Amino acid sequence: MSGRPTGAFVSRAGVRLHVLRWEGDGPALVLLPGLGQSAHVFRELAPALGDFRVIAVTPRGHGHSATPSGGYTLESCADDLRAVMDAHEVERAILVAHSLSGTVATRLAVRSPERVRGMVYLDGLHDYARWGDVITQNPFPPPPRPDFDDRDGTREWMRRYVTGAWGDALEADLKAHAPGNVAAWRWELLIGLLDDAGLHPTPYADLRCPALALVAAESLETQFGWMQPMSGADRERAEAYLRTVREPWRRETEARFLREAPAGRIVQVEGGHYFFLTARDRVAAEIRAFASSLSPSQT
């Protein structure tokens, strides 16, 4: 597979969606970025996936995709995803979804099981109904991320507070938010998708395909890397937050996934929320192995 993708647009109901494509002779992998990011965030991971046909989708309201005034629901975004697959004549695909997009990919997999061979969650098992409470209890939250029109500020924020992840992919993702896109980008629209996910817990029990969840092995270093080394009262407060707030929140959803998903498996990966960048080769190997494990009836 070439390391350089080609770009294209797909329209659904008048909304233009930007995609990046890496051509290969293998089965189709469709990649979905998390909230606030574009297909460019997969520029480092996609070439490491081997000879798959990879299509990375920029959701509505992000990057070079259009920013309509509505449609920021799991249902509508799942329809966007299916439209991209239809436009590229992808009958069945393995969906690889980061963070909040795991809820969108699951919606498509549940509604149209004939279109999805398998699900891969990239740190995407979360109870979004409780997400706000978990965040507000953080004793040492980073400062607000700068607006996209402050490129230098955003770059420095990401380098400092998303430890070790900055590279070509995030740089390309930042540049994808061109001034025209930023002018139309409205957080209040995107937050609607987060609210919808909170109201509709991910229906793992309704999945009809194998599912692999790669989850972050969180630590003081991944969650508070900018404060290292920590000692004394600060370290105790940070450890207590991870132990009594974040860890139970994450593990409860992971336990539900294993309990409900008919063929679900969890693998921990060292790193924080962007481990598909900091541990790219490990993540690519896990995805390749998962794809190879699918039976002929799932191809």
Coordinates of C-alpha atoms in Angstrom, one line a residue:
M1 CA 0.0 0.0 0.0
S2 CA 1.2 3.5 -0.8
G3 CA 1.9 5.8 2.1
R4 CA 0.2 8.7 0.2
P5 CA -3.6 8.7 0.0
T6 CA -5.8 10.1 -2.6
G7 CA -8.7 12.4 -1.5
A8 CA -12.3 12.4 -2.7
F9 CA -15.7 13.7 -1.8
V10 CA -19.0 11.8 -1.3
S11 CA -22.3 13.6 -1.1
R12 CA -25.4 12.4 0.9
A13 CA -28.5 14.6 1.0
G14 CA -26.5 17.6 -0.1
V15 CA -23.7 17.2 2.5
R16 CA -20.2 16.7 1.1
L17 CA -18.1 14.2 3.1
H18 CA -14.3 14.1 2.6
V19 CA -12.5 10.8 2.4
L20 CA -8.9 9.6 2.1
R21 CA -8.2 6.4 0.3
W22 CA -5.2 4.0 0.4
E23 CA -5.5 1.5 -2.4
G24 CA -4.8 -2.2 -1.8
D25 CA -5.8 -5.6 -3.0
G26 CA -7.1 -6.8 0.3
P27 CA -10.5 -6.5 2.1
A28 CA -11.9 -3.1 2.9
L29 CA -11.1 -1.3 6.1
V30 CA -13.2 1.8 6.9
L31 CA -11.6 4.2 9.4
L32 CA -13.5 6.7 11.5
P33 CA -11.8 9.5 13.6
G34 CA -12.9 10.7 17.0
L35 CA -14.8 13.9 17.8
G36 CA -13.0 17.0 16.5
Q37 CA -10.7 15.3 14.0
S38 CA -10.6 14.3 10.3
A39 CA -9.5 11.4 8.2
H40 CA -6.0 12.9 8.2
V41 CA -5.4 11.6 11.7
F42 CA -5.0 8.1 10.2
R43 CA -2.1 9.1 7.9
E44 CA 0.4 7.3 10.0
L45 CA -1.7 4.2 10.8
A46 CA -3.1 3.4 7.4
P47 CA 0.2 2.6 5.6
A48 CA 1.1 0.2 8.4
L49 CA -2.0 -1.8 7.9
G50 CA -0.7 -3.8 4.9
D51 CA -2.4 -4.5 1.7
F52 CA -5.9 -3.6 2.8
R53 CA -8.1 -1.2 0.9
V54 CA -8.4 1.6 3.4
I55 CA -11.0 4.4 3.3
A56 CA -10.8 7.0 6.1
V57 CA -13.9 9.2 6.5
T58 CA -14.0 12.8 7.7
P59 CA -17.4 13.2 9.6
R60 CA -19.7 16.0 8.9
G61 CA -18.7 19.2 10.7
H62 CA -15.0 18.3 10.6
G63 CA -12.0 19.1 8.4
H64 CA -12.9 19.4 4.7
S65 CA -16.3 17.9 5.1
A66 CA -19.3 20.2 5.1
T67 CA -20.8 21.7 8.2
P68 CA -24.6 21.5 7.8
S69 CA -26.8 23.0 10.5
G70 CA -28.2 19.5 11.5
G71 CA -27.7 15.8 11.3
Y72 CA -25.4 15.5 14.3
T73 CA -26.9 12.2 15.6
L74 CA -25.7 8.6 15.6
E75 CA -28.4 7.7 13.1
S76 CA -27.5 10.4 10.6
C77 CA -23.7 9.9 10.9
A78 CA -24.2 6.1 10.4
D79 CA -26.1 7.0 7.2
D80 CA -23.2 9.1 6.1
L81 CA -20.9 6.2 6.7
R82 CA -23.0 3.8 4.7
A83 CA -23.2 6.4 1.8
V84 CA -19.4 6.5 1.7
M85 CA -19.3 2.7 1.5
D86 CA -21.9 2.7 -1.3
A87 CA -20.1 5.3 -3.3
H88 CA -16.9 3.3 -3.1
E89 CA -18.7 0.0 -3.9
V90 CA -17.8 -1.5 -0.6
E91 CA -20.3 -4.3 0.2
R92 CA -18.7 -5.3 3.4
A93 CA -16.0 -3.8 5.5
I94 CA -14.2 -4.0 8.8
L95 CA -15.0 -0.8 10.7
V96 CA -12.1 0.8 12.7
A97 CA -13.4 3.6 14.9
H98 CA -11.6 5.9 17.4
S99 CA -13.3 7.2 20.5
L100 CA -16.9 8.6 20.0
S101 CA -17.0 7.2 16.5
G102 CA -17.3 3.8 17.9
T103 CA -20.9 4.6 18.7
V104 CA -21.5 5.6 15.1
A105 CA -19.9 2.5 13.7
T106 CA -21.8 0.3 16.1
R107 CA -25.1 1.9 14.9
L108 CA -24.3 0.9 11.3
A109 CA -23.2 -2.6 12.3
V110 CA -26.4 -3.2 14.2
R111 CA -28.7 -1.7 11.6
S112 CA -27.0 -3.2 8.6
P113 CA -25.1 -6.4 9.8
E114 CA -24.7 -7.6 6.2
R115 CA -22.4 -4.6 5.6
V116 CA -20.0 -5.1 8.5
R117 CA -17.5 -8.0 8.7
G118 CA -16.0 -6.9 12.0
M119 CA -15.7 -4.0 14.5
V120 CA -12.4 -2.6 15.9
Y121 CA -12.8 0.0 18.7
L122 CA -9.7 2.3 19.2
D123 CA -10.2 3.4 22.8
G124 CA -13.9 3.6 22.1
L125 CA -15.6 1.7 24.9
H126 CA -17.1 4.6 27.0
D127 CA -20.2 5.3 28.9
Y128 CA -20.9 8.8 27.5
A129 CA -23.8 9.4 29.9
R130 CA -21.2 9.7 32.6
W131 CA -18.4 11.3 30.6
G132 CA -19.0 14.9 31.8
D133 CA -19.0 13.9 35.4
V134 CA -15.7 12.0 35.0
I135 CA -14.1 15.0 33.3
T136 CA -15.2 17.5 35.9
Q137 CA -13.7 15.4 38.7
N138 CA -10.2 15.6 37.2
P139 CA -8.1 17.4 39.8
F140 CA -5.6 18.6 37.2
P141 CA -7.4 19.2 33.9
P142 CA -5.4 20.7 31.1
P143 CA -6.5 24.2 30.0
P144 CA -9.1 24.5 27.2
R145 CA -7.8 23.6 23.8
P146 CA -7.4 26.7 21.6
D147 CA -9.7 27.2 18.7
F148 CA -8.7 25.7 15.4
D149 CA -8.1 29.1 13.9
D150 CA -5.2 29.4 16.3
R151 CA -3.0 26.8 14.6
D152 CA 0.2 27.6 16.5
G153 CA -1.7 27.5 19.8
T154 CA -3.4 24.2 19.0
R155 CA -0.2 22.6 17.9
E156 CA 1.6 23.6 21.1
W157 CA -1.4 22.5 23.2
M158 CA -1.5 19.1 21.6
R159 CA 2.3 18.6 21.9
R160 CA 2.1 19.4 25.6
Y161 CA -1.1 17.7 26.7
V162 CA -1.3 14.8 24.4
T163 CA 2.1 13.3 25.3
G164 CA 4.1 11.8 22.5
A165 CA 1.3 11.8 19.8
W166 CA 2.2 14.8 17.7
G167 CA 3.6 14.0 14.3
D168 CA 2.7 14.0 10.6
A169 CA -0.9 12.8 11.2
L170 CA -1.9 15.4 13.7
E171 CA -0.1 18.1 11.7
A172 CA -2.1 17.1 8.6
D173 CA -5.3 17.0 10.7
L174 CA -4.7 20.5 12.0
K175 CA -4.0 21.8 8.5
A176 CA -7.3 20.2 7.2
H177 CA -9.2 22.7 9.3
A178 CA -8.6 25.5 6.8
P179 CA -9.9 29.0 7.6
G180 CA -13.1 28.5 5.6
N181 CA -13.9 25.3 7.5
V182 CA -13.1 26.8 10.9
A183 CA -15.4 29.7 10.2
A184 CA -18.3 27.2 9.9
W185 CA -17.1 24.9 12.6
R186 CA -19.4 25.1 15.6
W187 CA -18.8 23.1 18.8
E188 CA -22.5 23.4 19.8
L189 CA -23.3 21.2 16.7
L190 CA -20.8 18.5 17.4
I191 CA -21.7 18.4 21.1
G192 CA -25.1 17.2 20.0
L193 CA -23.5 14.0 18.8
L194 CA -21.9 13.5 22.2
D195 CA -25.3 14.1 23.9
D196 CA -26.9 11.6 21.6
A197 CA -24.3 9.0 22.5
G198 CA -25.1 9.7 26.2
L199 CA -28.8 9.1 25.7
H200 CA -28.2 5.8 23.7
P201 CA -25.8 3.4 25.3
T202 CA -23.8 1.4 22.7
P203 CA -25.9 -1.8 22.0
Y204 CA -23.1 -4.3 22.1
A205 CA -25.6 -7.2 22.6
D206 CA -27.0 -6.5 19.1
L207 CA -23.7 -6.9 17.3
R208 CA -23.7 -9.8 14.8
C209 CA -20.0 -9.6 14.0
P210 CA -16.8 -10.2 15.9
A211 CA -15.5 -7.2 17.7
L212 CA -12.0 -6.2 19.0
A213 CA -11.6 -3.4 21.5
L214 CA -8.1 -2.0 21.8
V215 CA -8.1 0.1 25.0
A216 CA -5.6 2.4 26.5
A217 CA -3.6 1.2 29.5
E218 CA -3.9 4.5 31.3
S219 CA -1.3 5.7 33.9
L220 CA -0.1 8.9 35.5
E221 CA 2.3 9.3 32.5
T222 CA -0.5 9.0 29.9
Q223 CA -3.1 11.1 31.7
F224 CA -0.8 13.7 33.4
G225 CA 2.3 13.5 31.2
W226 CA 2.8 17.3 31.3
M227 CA 3.1 17.2 35.1
Q228 CA 5.7 14.5 35.3
P229 CA 7.4 13.9 37.6
M230 CA 4.7 14.2 40.3
S231 CA 5.2 13.8 44.0
G232 CA 3.6 14.4 47.3
A233 CA -0.1 15.6 47.5
D234 CA -0.4 16.1 43.8
R235 CA 0.6 12.5 43.0
E236 CA -1.8 11.2 45.6
R237 CA -4.7 13.2 44.2
A238 CA -4.0 12.1 40.6
E239 CA -3.6 8.5 41.6
A240 CA -6.9 8.6 43.6
Y241 CA -8.7 10.1 40.6
L242 CA -7.4 7.4 38.3
R243 CA -8.2 4.6 40.8
T244 CA -11.6 5.8 42.1
V245 CA -13.1 7.7 39.1
R246 CA -11.6 6.9 35.7
E247 CA -10.7 3.2 36.3
P248 CA -14.2 2.2 37.5
W249 CA -15.8 4.2 34.7
R250 CA -13.7 2.5 32.0
R251 CA -13.8 -1.0 33.5
E252 CA -17.6 -1.0 33.9
T253 CA -18.1 -0.4 30.2
E254 CA -15.4 -2.9 29.2
A255 CA -17.1 -5.5 31.4
R256 CA -20.5 -4.8 29.7
F257 CA -18.8 -5.1 26.3
L258 CA -17.4 -8.6 27.2
R259 CA -20.7 -9.7 28.8
E260 CA -22.9 -8.6 25.9
A261 CA -20.9 -8.6 22.7
P262 CA -21.4 -12.1 21.2
A263 CA -17.8 -12.3 20.0
G264 CA -16.0 -9.5 21.8
R265 CA -12.4 -9.4 22.9
I266 CA -10.3 -6.7 24.6
V267 CA -6.6 -6.0 24.3
Q268 CA -4.8 -3.3 26.3
V269 CA -2.3 -1.1 24.5
E270 CA 0.3 1.0 26.3
G271 CA -0.4 4.7 25.9
G272 CA -3.1 7.3 26.1
H273 CA -6.2 8.0 24.0
Y274 CA -4.1 8.4 20.8
F275 CA -2.2 5.1 21.2
F276 CA -2.9 4.3 17.5
L277 CA -0.2 7.1 16.9
T278 CA 2.2 6.4 19.8
A279 CA 2.0 2.6 19.4
R280 CA 1.2 2.5 15.7
D281 CA 2.9 -0.8 14.8
R282 CA 1.3 -2.7 17.7
V283 CA -2.1 -1.4 16.8
A284 CA -1.6 -2.2 13.1
A285 CA -0.5 -5.7 14.0
E286 CA -3.6 -6.2 16.2
I287 CA -5.9 -5.0 13.4
R288 CA -4.2 -7.3 10.8
A289 CA -4.4 -10.3 13.1
F290 CA -8.1 -9.6 13.8
A291 CA -8.9 -9.4 10.1
S292 CA -7.0 -12.6 9.4
S293 CA -9.0 -14.4 12.1
L294 CA -12.3 -13.8 10.4
S295 CA -13.8 -16.9 9.0
P296 CA -14.6 -17.3 5.2
S297 CA -18.3 -16.7 6.0
Q298 CA -17.3 -13.3 7.4
T299 CA -15.4 -12.2 4.3

